[in-house]
Amino acid sequence: MSSSQSGDGLEARRGSDLQVTTGTPVPGRRWKRGELNVAFRIVASIVIPTFRFSARYHWHGPNRIPAEGAFVLAPNHFTNIDPLVVGTAVWISKRSPRFLAKASLFRVPVVGKLMSGMGQIPVERSGRTRLNDPLSGGKSLVDGGGAVIVYPEGTLTRDPDLWPMRGKTGAVRIALENDVPIIPMAHWGTQKIMARYSNKLRLFPPSRVDVIVGDPVDLSAYRGRPIDQAMLVEATALVMDRITALLEELRGEKAPETRWDPAANNQKETGRFE
């Protein structure tokens, strides 16, 4: 579906229901729902109204987020506000948006309590601690039929033009080890609300944010085989190809032929590089 056809993707209806307007509409929803607990409702009561006025969502194509069952959602990542955009899309799909998140966020007053209450998964980026294995947290979610959002790039893209960079293998490993689908997702426009590495929000005038969810990536060639690093790297490249193709559709342009590799450009893997 073209952006001219899609219209505003996320519409609030009398403050209590939320609906996606697309070629395949997603039914409206009430705030209270089984797996969406008090912490989720508190955050949603702040985030959803704020984004209603600061962003004009355009949902391209049908909403392919599964209504039930476990899966891994793999979006692109280029601004610090991306999780709110992705979380909103998952929320309106009647699923709990749960992320693998930096452990340092859990030490922030109030924010940390809310994140813990929502069941977000803390991950240390370095050091030998009980938090530096994200796979165990992801497994606990999918074992219960839940969904986990994993940014396969691991951090904000280093690509100068905000295209997806080389991916890390965690998202694919969770999907393969637990035999669940991995679903690619792309969005574009959040950089107008918050620039990469900025902490400043631009809420007005509202910015357009385009969102698209792809079909599950076909990993059948890798399932049921012994998992090794070569397989994970190959499958991750396939996932990154799908995310990039979705972003090309949103941006209406082609990505560079060679995906950005921080190591090849003398950039560190984590933290700011600018």
PDB file of C-alpha atoms in Angstrom:
ATOM      1  CA  MET A   1       0.000   0.000   0.000  1.00  0.00           C
ATOM      2  CA  SER A   2       1.410   3.404  -0.901  1.00  0.00           C
ATOM      3  CA  SER A   3       1.751   6.140   1.698  1.00  0.00           C
ATOM      4  CA  SER A   4      -0.910   8.160  -0.105  1.00  0.00           C
ATOM      5  CA  GLN A   5      -3.361   5.317   0.411  1.00  0.00           C
ATOM      6  CA  SER A   6      -2.583   4.482   4.001  1.00  0.00           C
ATOM      7  CA  GLY A   7      -3.780   7.584   5.849  1.00  0.00           C
ATOM      8  CA  ASP A   8      -3.146   8.229   9.519  1.00  0.00           C
ATOM      9  CA  GLY A   9      -2.251   4.863  10.984  1.00  0.00           C
ATOM     10  CA  LEU A  10      -2.925   5.334  14.662  1.00  0.00           C
ATOM     11  CA  GLU A  11      -6.142   7.069  15.587  1.00  0.00           C
ATOM     12  CA  ALA A  12      -7.471   7.545  19.086  1.00  0.00           C
ATOM     13  CA  ARG A  13     -11.201   7.093  19.440  1.00  0.00           C
ATOM     14  CA  ARG A  14     -12.831   8.994  22.310  1.00  0.00           C
ATOM     15  CA  GLY A  15      -9.711   8.447  24.427  1.00  0.00           C
ATOM     16  CA  SER A  16     -10.496   4.818  25.263  1.00  0.00           C
ATOM     17  CA  ASP A  17     -10.112   2.849  22.009  1.00  0.00           C
ATOM     18  CA  LEU A  18      -7.223   2.829  19.579  1.00  0.00           C
ATOM     19  CA  GLN A  19      -7.527   1.781  15.957  1.00  0.00           C
ATOM     20  CA  VAL A  20      -5.243   1.362  12.978  1.00  0.00           C
ATOM     21  CA  THR A  21      -6.662   2.638   9.708  1.00  0.00           C
ATOM     22  CA  THR A  22      -5.186   0.484   6.921  1.00  0.00           C
ATOM     23  CA  GLY A  23      -6.202  -1.693   4.029  1.00  0.00           C
ATOM     24  CA  THR A  24      -6.697  -4.403   6.670  1.00  0.00           C
ATOM     25  CA  PRO A  25      -7.985  -2.584   9.763  1.00  0.00           C
ATOM     26  CA  VAL A  26      -6.999  -3.674  13.239  1.00  0.00           C
ATOM     27  CA  PRO A  27     -10.009  -3.604  15.578  1.00  0.00           C
ATOM     28  CA  GLY A  28     -10.126  -0.947  18.291  1.00  0.00           C
ATOM     29  CA  ARG A  29      -9.148  -1.952  21.801  1.00  0.00           C
ATOM     30  CA  ARG A  30      -9.869  -1.123  25.417  1.00  0.00           C
ATOM     31  CA  TRP A  31      -7.091  -0.184  27.807  1.00  0.00           C
ATOM     32  CA  LYS A  32      -7.662  -3.136  30.155  1.00  0.00           C
ATOM     33  CA  ARG A  33      -6.558  -6.465  28.777  1.00  0.00           C
ATOM     34  CA  GLY A  34      -5.230  -9.670  30.334  1.00  0.00           C
ATOM     35  CA  GLU A  35      -1.477  -9.516  29.705  1.00  0.00           C
ATOM     36  CA  LEU A  36      -1.357  -5.701  29.786  1.00  0.00           C
ATOM     37  CA  ASN A  37      -0.945  -4.988  33.489  1.00  0.00           C
ATOM     38  CA  VAL A  38      -1.087  -1.811  35.571  1.00  0.00           C
ATOM     39  CA  ALA A  39       2.415  -0.719  34.589  1.00  0.00           C
ATOM     40  CA  PHE A  40       1.532  -1.053  30.906  1.00  0.00           C
ATOM     41  CA  ARG A  41      -1.650   0.966  31.378  1.00  0.00           C
ATOM     42  CA  ILE A  42       0.185   3.730  33.244  1.00  0.00           C
ATOM     43  CA  VAL A  43       2.804   4.069  30.511  1.00  0.00           C
ATOM     44  CA  ALA A  44       0.212   3.811  27.719  1.00  0.00           C
ATOM     45  CA  SER A  45      -1.911   6.543  29.303  1.00  0.00           C
ATOM     46  CA  ILE A  46       1.070   8.889  28.905  1.00  0.00           C
ATOM     47  CA  VAL A  47       2.732   7.654  25.733  1.00  0.00           C
ATOM     48  CA  ILE A  48      -0.297   7.080  23.489  1.00  0.00           C
ATOM     49  CA  PRO A  49      -1.846  10.558  23.927  1.00  0.00           C
ATOM     50  CA  THR A  50       1.568  12.224  23.524  1.00  0.00           C
ATOM     51  CA  PHE A  51       2.300  10.396  20.298  1.00  0.00           C
ATOM     52  CA  ARG A  52      -1.203  11.003  19.065  1.00  0.00           C
ATOM     53  CA  PHE A  53      -0.333  14.689  18.823  1.00  0.00           C
ATOM     54  CA  SER A  54       3.381  14.494  17.987  1.00  0.00           C
ATOM     55  CA  ALA A  55       3.233  11.811  15.298  1.00  0.00           C
ATOM     56  CA  ARG A  56       0.976  11.064  12.381  1.00  0.00           C
ATOM     57  CA  TYR A  57       1.311   7.326  11.846  1.00  0.00           C
ATOM     58  CA  HIS A  58       0.925   5.835   8.375  1.00  0.00           C
ATOM     59  CA  TRP A  59       0.605   2.040   8.447  1.00  0.00           C
ATOM     60  CA  HIS A  60       1.623   0.408   5.153  1.00  0.00           C
ATOM     61  CA  GLY A  61      -0.047  -2.844   4.227  1.00  0.00           C
ATOM     62  CA  PRO A  62      -1.736  -5.247   6.654  1.00  0.00           C
ATOM     63  CA  ASN A  63      -0.750  -5.554  10.282  1.00  0.00           C
ATOM     64  CA  ARG A  64       1.194  -8.839  10.336  1.00  0.00           C
ATOM     65  CA  ILE A  65       1.878  -8.915  14.074  1.00  0.00           C
ATOM     66  CA  PRO A  66       0.402 -12.257  15.244  1.00  0.00           C
ATOM     67  CA  ALA A  67      -2.691 -12.030  17.425  1.00  0.00           C
ATOM     68  CA  GLU A  68      -1.406 -14.854  19.617  1.00  0.00           C
ATOM     69  CA  GLY A  69       1.571 -17.117  20.132  1.00  0.00           C
ATOM     70  CA  ALA A  70       5.268 -16.471  20.615  1.00  0.00           C
ATOM     71  CA  PHE A  71       7.419 -14.595  18.111  1.00  0.00           C
ATOM     72  CA  VAL A  72      10.459 -12.327  17.821  1.00  0.00           C
ATOM     73  CA  LEU A  73       9.882  -8.867  16.315  1.00  0.00           C
ATOM     74  CA  ALA A  74      12.990  -7.383  14.665  1.00  0.00           C
ATOM     75  CA  PRO A  75      12.752  -3.628  13.843  1.00  0.00           C
ATOM     76  CA  ASN A  76      15.320  -1.148  12.522  1.00  0.00           C
ATOM     77  CA  HIS A  77      16.812   1.264  15.055  1.00  0.00           C
ATOM     78  CA  PHE A  78      18.123   4.798  14.510  1.00  0.00           C
ATOM     79  CA  THR A  79      16.837   7.062  17.309  1.00  0.00           C
ATOM     80  CA  ASN A  80      16.398   6.759  21.069  1.00  0.00           C
ATOM     81  CA  ILE A  81      12.649   7.219  20.722  1.00  0.00           C
ATOM     82  CA  ASP A  82      12.196   4.183  18.453  1.00  0.00           C
ATOM     83  CA  PRO A  83      11.034   1.860  21.272  1.00  0.00           C
ATOM     84  CA  LEU A  84       8.032   4.099  21.926  1.00  0.00           C
ATOM     85  CA  VAL A  85       7.046   3.947  18.272  1.00  0.00           C
ATOM     86  CA  VAL A  86       7.508   0.184  18.027  1.00  0.00           C
ATOM     87  CA  GLY A  87       5.871  -0.390  21.408  1.00  0.00           C
ATOM     88  CA  THR A  88       2.825   1.610  20.335  1.00  0.00           C
ATOM     89  CA  ALA A  89       2.471  -0.488  17.174  1.00  0.00           C
ATOM     90  CA  VAL A  90       2.632  -3.702  19.207  1.00  0.00           C
ATOM     91  CA  TRP A  91       0.239  -2.323  21.842  1.00  0.00           C
ATOM     92  CA  ILE A  92      -2.480  -1.559  19.313  1.00  0.00           C
ATOM     93  CA  SER A  93      -2.048  -5.104  18.038  1.00  0.00           C
ATOM     94  CA  LYS A  94      -3.226  -6.254  21.483  1.00  0.00           C
ATOM     95  CA  ARG A  95       0.159  -7.693  22.436  1.00  0.00           C
ATOM     96  CA  SER A  96       2.518  -6.771  25.267  1.00  0.00           C
ATOM     97  CA  PRO A  97       5.512  -4.845  23.900  1.00  0.00           C
ATOM     98  CA  ARG A  98       8.506  -6.324  25.728  1.00  0.00           C
ATOM     99  CA  PHE A  99      12.087  -5.434  24.851  1.00  0.00           C
ATOM    100  CA  LEU A 100      15.603  -6.479  25.634  1.00  0.00           C
ATOM    101  CA  ALA A 101      16.726  -3.190  27.215  1.00  0.00           C
ATOM    102  CA  LYS A 102      19.934  -1.689  28.605  1.00  0.00           C
ATOM    103  CA  ALA A 103      20.261  -2.611  32.274  1.00  0.00           C
ATOM    104  CA  SER A 104      21.198   0.989  33.107  1.00  0.00           C
ATOM    105  CA  LEU A 105      17.638   2.075  32.324  1.00  0.00           C
ATOM    106  CA  PHE A 106      16.368  -0.103  35.152  1.00  0.00           C
ATOM    107  CA  ARG A 107      18.407   1.968  37.608  1.00  0.00           C
ATOM    108  CA  VAL A 108      16.635   5.211  36.675  1.00  0.00           C
ATOM    109  CA  PRO A 109      14.111   6.216  39.384  1.00  0.00           C
ATOM    110  CA  VAL A 110      10.464   5.617  38.427  1.00  0.00           C
ATOM    111  CA  VAL A 111      11.418   4.562  34.886  1.00  0.00           C
ATOM    112  CA  GLY A 112      13.174   1.481  36.225  1.00  0.00           C
ATOM    113  CA  LYS A 113      10.189   0.494  38.342  1.00  0.00           C
ATOM    114  CA  LEU A 114       7.829   0.837  35.406  1.00  0.00           C
ATOM    115  CA  MET A 115      10.093  -1.163  33.111  1.00  0.00           C
ATOM    116  CA  SER A 116      10.386  -3.948  35.654  1.00  0.00           C
ATOM    117  CA  GLY A 117       6.637  -3.895  36.200  1.00  0.00           C
ATOM    118  CA  MET A 118       6.038  -4.253  32.468  1.00  0.00           C
ATOM    119  CA  GLY A 119       8.335  -7.261  32.278  1.00  0.00           C
ATOM    120  CA  GLN A 120      11.067  -5.658  30.169  1.00  0.00           C
ATOM    121  CA  ILE A 121      14.328  -7.639  30.086  1.00  0.00           C
ATOM    122  CA  PRO A 122      17.512  -5.981  31.438  1.00  0.00           C
ATOM    123  CA  VAL A 123      20.730  -6.725  29.567  1.00  0.00           C
ATOM    124  CA  GLU A 124      24.245  -5.623  30.482  1.00  0.00           C
ATOM    125  CA  ARG A 125      26.221  -4.727  27.375  1.00  0.00           C
ATOM    126  CA  SER A 126      29.535  -5.750  28.912  1.00  0.00           C
ATOM    127  CA  GLY A 127      30.981  -7.459  31.936  1.00  0.00           C
ATOM    128  CA  ARG A 128      30.304 -10.849  33.471  1.00  0.00           C
ATOM    129  CA  THR A 129      27.000 -10.471  35.296  1.00  0.00           C
ATOM    130  CA  ARG A 130      23.786 -12.418  35.489  1.00  0.00           C
ATOM    131  CA  LEU A 131      22.211  -9.840  33.162  1.00  0.00           C
ATOM    132  CA  ASN A 132      24.565 -10.180  30.211  1.00  0.00           C
ATOM    133  CA  ASP A 133      22.749 -13.157  28.663  1.00  0.00           C
ATOM    134  CA  PRO A 134      19.683 -11.777  26.864  1.00  0.00           C
ATOM    135  CA  LEU A 135      18.774 -15.189  25.460  1.00  0.00           C
ATOM    136  CA  SER A 136      17.548 -16.503  28.798  1.00  0.00           C
ATOM    137  CA  GLY A 137      15.146 -13.577  29.168  1.00  0.00           C
ATOM    138  CA  GLY A 138      13.891 -13.987  25.623  1.00  0.00           C
ATOM    139  CA  LYS A 139      13.390 -17.697  26.159  1.00  0.00           C
ATOM    140  CA  SER A 140      11.305 -17.105  29.269  1.00  0.00           C
ATOM    141  CA  LEU A 141       8.928 -14.937  27.254  1.00  0.00           C
ATOM    142  CA  VAL A 142       8.514 -17.235  24.274  1.00  0.00           C
ATOM    143  CA  ASP A 143       8.100 -20.254  26.537  1.00  0.00           C
ATOM    144  CA  GLY A 144       4.976 -18.548  27.869  1.00  0.00           C
ATOM    145  CA  GLY A 145       3.652 -17.781  24.386  1.00  0.00           C
ATOM    146  CA  GLY A 146       4.748 -14.152  24.551  1.00  0.00           C
ATOM    147  CA  ALA A 147       6.517 -11.862  22.148  1.00  0.00           C
ATOM    148  CA  VAL A 148       9.905 -10.221  22.481  1.00  0.00           C
ATOM    149  CA  ILE A 149      11.168  -7.195  20.551  1.00  0.00           C
ATOM    150  CA  VAL A 150      14.863  -7.433  19.718  1.00  0.00           C
ATOM    151  CA  TYR A 151      16.790  -4.802  17.766  1.00  0.00           C
ATOM    152  CA  PRO A 152      19.100  -7.001  15.680  1.00  0.00           C
ATOM    153  CA  GLU A 153      21.556  -4.124  15.209  1.00  0.00           C
ATOM    154  CA  GLY A 154      22.043  -4.074  18.975  1.00  0.00           C
ATOM    155  CA  THR A 155      22.246  -0.277  19.108  1.00  0.00           C
ATOM    156  CA  LEU A 156      21.468   2.772  16.966  1.00  0.00           C
ATOM    157  CA  THR A 157      22.708   2.312  13.415  1.00  0.00           C
ATOM    158  CA  ARG A 158      26.044   3.904  12.598  1.00  0.00           C
ATOM    159  CA  ASP A 159      25.121   4.250   8.931  1.00  0.00           C
ATOM    160  CA  PRO A 160      25.415   7.966   8.010  1.00  0.00           C
ATOM    161  CA  ASP A 161      22.068   7.889   6.195  1.00  0.00           C
ATOM    162  CA  LEU A 162      20.287   5.831   8.888  1.00  0.00           C
ATOM    163  CA  TRP A 163      20.061   2.613   6.874  1.00  0.00           C
ATOM    164  CA  PRO A 164      20.234  -0.650   8.861  1.00  0.00           C
ATOM    165  CA  MET A 165      23.813  -1.680   9.620  1.00  0.00           C
ATOM    166  CA  ARG A 166      25.339  -5.113  10.184  1.00  0.00           C
ATOM    167  CA  GLY A 167      23.177  -7.147  12.551  1.00  0.00           C
ATOM    168  CA  LYS A 168      24.030  -9.123  15.663  1.00  0.00           C
ATOM    169  CA  THR A 169      22.863 -12.706  16.059  1.00  0.00           C
ATOM    170  CA  GLY A 170      20.756 -12.545  19.254  1.00  0.00           C
ATOM    171  CA  ALA A 171      17.348 -12.113  17.597  1.00  0.00           C
ATOM    172  CA  VAL A 172      17.883 -15.015  15.200  1.00  0.00           C
ATOM    173  CA  ARG A 173      19.263 -17.232  17.930  1.00  0.00           C
ATOM    174  CA  ILE A 174      16.191 -16.703  20.121  1.00  0.00           C
ATOM    175  CA  ALA A 175      13.953 -17.540  17.143  1.00  0.00           C
ATOM    176  CA  LEU A 176      15.880 -20.676  16.150  1.00  0.00           C
ATOM    177  CA  GLU A 177      16.510 -22.065  19.627  1.00  0.00           C
ATOM    178  CA  ASN A 178      12.841 -21.685  20.534  1.00  0.00           C
ATOM    179  CA  ASP A 179      11.420 -22.530  17.085  1.00  0.00           C
ATOM    180  CA  VAL A 180       9.332 -19.357  16.810  1.00  0.00           C
ATOM    181  CA  PRO A 181       8.901 -16.971  13.865  1.00  0.00           C
ATOM    182  CA  ILE A 182      10.996 -13.846  13.491  1.00  0.00           C
ATOM    183  CA  ILE A 183       9.077 -10.933  11.983  1.00  0.00           C
ATOM    184  CA  PRO A 184      10.856  -7.986  10.337  1.00  0.00           C
ATOM    185  CA  MET A 185       9.607  -4.448  10.885  1.00  0.00           C
ATOM    186  CA  ALA A 186      10.666  -1.030   9.648  1.00  0.00           C
ATOM    187  CA  HIS A 187       9.677   2.528  10.448  1.00  0.00           C
ATOM    188  CA  TRP A 188      10.765   5.943   9.205  1.00  0.00           C
ATOM    189  CA  GLY A 189      10.185   9.470  10.446  1.00  0.00           C
ATOM    190  CA  THR A 190      11.060   9.252  14.137  1.00  0.00           C
ATOM    191  CA  GLN A 191      14.262  11.213  13.459  1.00  0.00           C
ATOM    192  CA  LYS A 192      12.042  14.266  12.978  1.00  0.00           C
ATOM    193  CA  ILE A 193      10.749  13.863  16.532  1.00  0.00           C
ATOM    194  CA  MET A 194      14.122  13.073  18.105  1.00  0.00           C
ATOM    195  CA  ALA A 195      17.411  13.101  16.218  1.00  0.00           C
ATOM    196  CA  ARG A 196      19.931  10.295  16.620  1.00  0.00           C
ATOM    197  CA  TYR A 197      21.642  10.560  20.028  1.00  0.00           C
ATOM    198  CA  SER A 198      19.582  13.615  20.945  1.00  0.00           C
ATOM    199  CA  ASN A 199      17.512  13.908  24.113  1.00  0.00           C
ATOM    200  CA  LYS A 200      15.408  16.751  22.738  1.00  0.00           C
ATOM    201  CA  LEU A 201      11.838  16.053  21.662  1.00  0.00           C
ATOM    202  CA  ARG A 202      10.197  17.950  18.843  1.00  0.00           C
ATOM    203  CA  LEU A 203       6.509  17.430  19.535  1.00  0.00           C
ATOM    204  CA  PHE A 204       5.041  20.167  17.339  1.00  0.00           C
ATOM    205  CA  PRO A 205       4.192  20.364  14.557  1.00  0.00           C
ATOM    206  CA  PRO A 206       3.300  16.656  14.267  1.00  0.00           C
ATOM    207  CA  SER A 207       5.696  14.550  12.204  1.00  0.00           C
ATOM    208  CA  ARG A 208       4.795  11.766   9.840  1.00  0.00           C
ATOM    209  CA  VAL A 209       5.924   8.293  10.946  1.00  0.00           C
ATOM    210  CA  ASP A 210       5.631   5.421   8.455  1.00  0.00           C
ATOM    211  CA  VAL A 211       5.392   1.852   9.776  1.00  0.00           C
ATOM    212  CA  ILE A 212       5.465  -1.493   7.998  1.00  0.00           C
ATOM    213  CA  VAL A 213       5.560  -5.086   9.263  1.00  0.00           C
ATOM    214  CA  GLY A 214       6.750  -7.863   6.975  1.00  0.00           C
ATOM    215  CA  ASP A 215       5.887 -11.527   6.707  1.00  0.00           C
ATOM    216  CA  PRO A 216       7.911 -13.873   8.926  1.00  0.00           C
ATOM    217  CA  VAL A 217      11.418 -14.446   7.584  1.00  0.00           C
ATOM    218  CA  ASP A 218      11.757 -17.940   6.102  1.00  0.00           C
ATOM    219  CA  LEU A 219      14.353 -19.624   8.299  1.00  0.00           C
ATOM    220  CA  SER A 220      13.294 -23.175   7.351  1.00  0.00           C
ATOM    221  CA  ALA A 221      16.750 -23.876   5.903  1.00  0.00           C
ATOM    222  CA  TYR A 222      18.253 -23.349   9.352  1.00  0.00           C
ATOM    223  CA  ARG A 223      15.683 -24.928  11.651  1.00  0.00           C
ATOM    224  CA  GLY A 224      16.389 -28.342  13.105  1.00  0.00           C
ATOM    225  CA  ARG A 225      20.134 -28.044  12.437  1.00  0.00           C
ATOM    226  CA  PRO A 226      22.886 -27.680  15.030  1.00  0.00           C
ATOM    227  CA  ILE A 227      23.270 -23.979  15.734  1.00  0.00           C
ATOM    228  CA  ASP A 228      26.720 -22.533  15.154  1.00  0.00           C
ATOM    229  CA  GLN A 229      28.104 -19.056  14.619  1.00  0.00           C
ATOM    230  CA  ALA A 230      28.333 -19.360  10.830  1.00  0.00           C
ATOM    231  CA  MET A 231      24.658 -20.320  10.625  1.00  0.00           C
ATOM    232  CA  LEU A 232      23.618 -17.459  12.923  1.00  0.00           C
ATOM    233  CA  VAL A 233      25.579 -14.898  10.909  1.00  0.00           C
ATOM    234  CA  GLU A 234      24.063 -16.150   7.646  1.00  0.00           C
ATOM    235  CA  ALA A 235      20.503 -16.149   8.987  1.00  0.00           C
ATOM    236  CA  THR A 236      20.992 -12.714  10.579  1.00  0.00           C
ATOM    237  CA  ALA A 237      22.097 -11.296   7.233  1.00  0.00           C
ATOM    238  CA  LEU A 238      18.857 -12.634   5.735  1.00  0.00           C
ATOM    239  CA  VAL A 239      16.811 -10.885   8.442  1.00  0.00           C
ATOM    240  CA  MET A 240      18.707  -7.625   7.901  1.00  0.00           C
ATOM    241  CA  ASP A 241      18.025  -7.908   4.149  1.00  0.00           C
ATOM    242  CA  ARG A 242      14.288  -8.121   4.872  1.00  0.00           C
ATOM    243  CA  ILE A 243      14.316  -5.164   7.271  1.00  0.00           C
ATOM    244  CA  THR A 244      16.283  -3.114   4.745  1.00  0.00           C
ATOM    245  CA  ALA A 245      13.855  -3.996   1.940  1.00  0.00           C
ATOM    246  CA  LEU A 246      10.928  -2.827   4.091  1.00  0.00           C
ATOM    247  CA  LEU A 247      12.710   0.446   4.835  1.00  0.00           C
ATOM    248  CA  GLU A 248      13.438   0.927   1.132  1.00  0.00           C
ATOM    249  CA  GLU A 249       9.695   0.662   0.540  1.00  0.00           C
ATOM    250  CA  LEU A 250       8.966   3.322   3.140  1.00  0.00           C
ATOM    251  CA  ARG A 251      11.705   5.695   2.005  1.00  0.00           C
ATOM    252  CA  GLY A 252      11.154   5.176  -1.717  1.00  0.00           C
ATOM    253  CA  GLU A 253      14.881   4.761  -2.367  1.00  0.00           C
ATOM    254  CA  LYS A 254      17.537   2.061  -2.500  1.00  0.00           C
ATOM    255  CA  ALA A 255      19.872   1.300   0.366  1.00  0.00           C
ATOM    256  CA  PRO A 256      23.634   1.124  -0.233  1.00  0.00           C
ATOM    257  CA  GLU A 257      24.760  -2.161  -1.802  1.00  0.00           C
ATOM    258  CA  THR A 258      27.139  -2.804   1.098  1.00  0.00           C
ATOM    259  CA  ARG A 259      25.654  -2.791   4.609  1.00  0.00           C
ATOM    260  CA  TRP A 260      27.457  -0.531   7.076  1.00  0.00           C
ATOM    261  CA  ASP A 261      29.928  -2.382   9.301  1.00  0.00           C
ATOM    262  CA  PRO A 262      31.157  -0.447  12.382  1.00  0.00           C
ATOM    263  CA  ALA A 263      34.315  -2.566  12.670  1.00  0.00           C
ATOM    264  CA  ALA A 264      35.280  -1.841   9.066  1.00  0.00           C
ATOM    265  CA  ASN A 265      34.829   1.869   9.756  1.00  0.00           C
ATOM    266  CA  ASN A 266      36.835   1.958  13.009  1.00  0.00           C
ATOM    267  CA  GLN A 267      33.742   2.502  15.170  1.00  0.00           C
ATOM    268  CA  LYS A 268      33.044   0.918  18.540  1.00  0.00           C
ATOM    269  CA  GLU A 269      30.071  -1.410  18.793  1.00  0.00           C
ATOM    270  CA  THR A 270      28.238   0.359  21.632  1.00  0.00           C
ATOM    271  CA  GLY A 271      27.685   3.898  22.879  1.00  0.00           C
ATOM    272  CA  ARG A 272      27.860   7.127  20.913  1.00  0.00           C
ATOM    273  CA  PHE A 273      30.190   7.382  17.987  1.00  0.00           C
ATOM    274  CA  GLU A 274      29.506  10.986  16.965  1.00  0.00           C
TER     275      GLU A 274
END
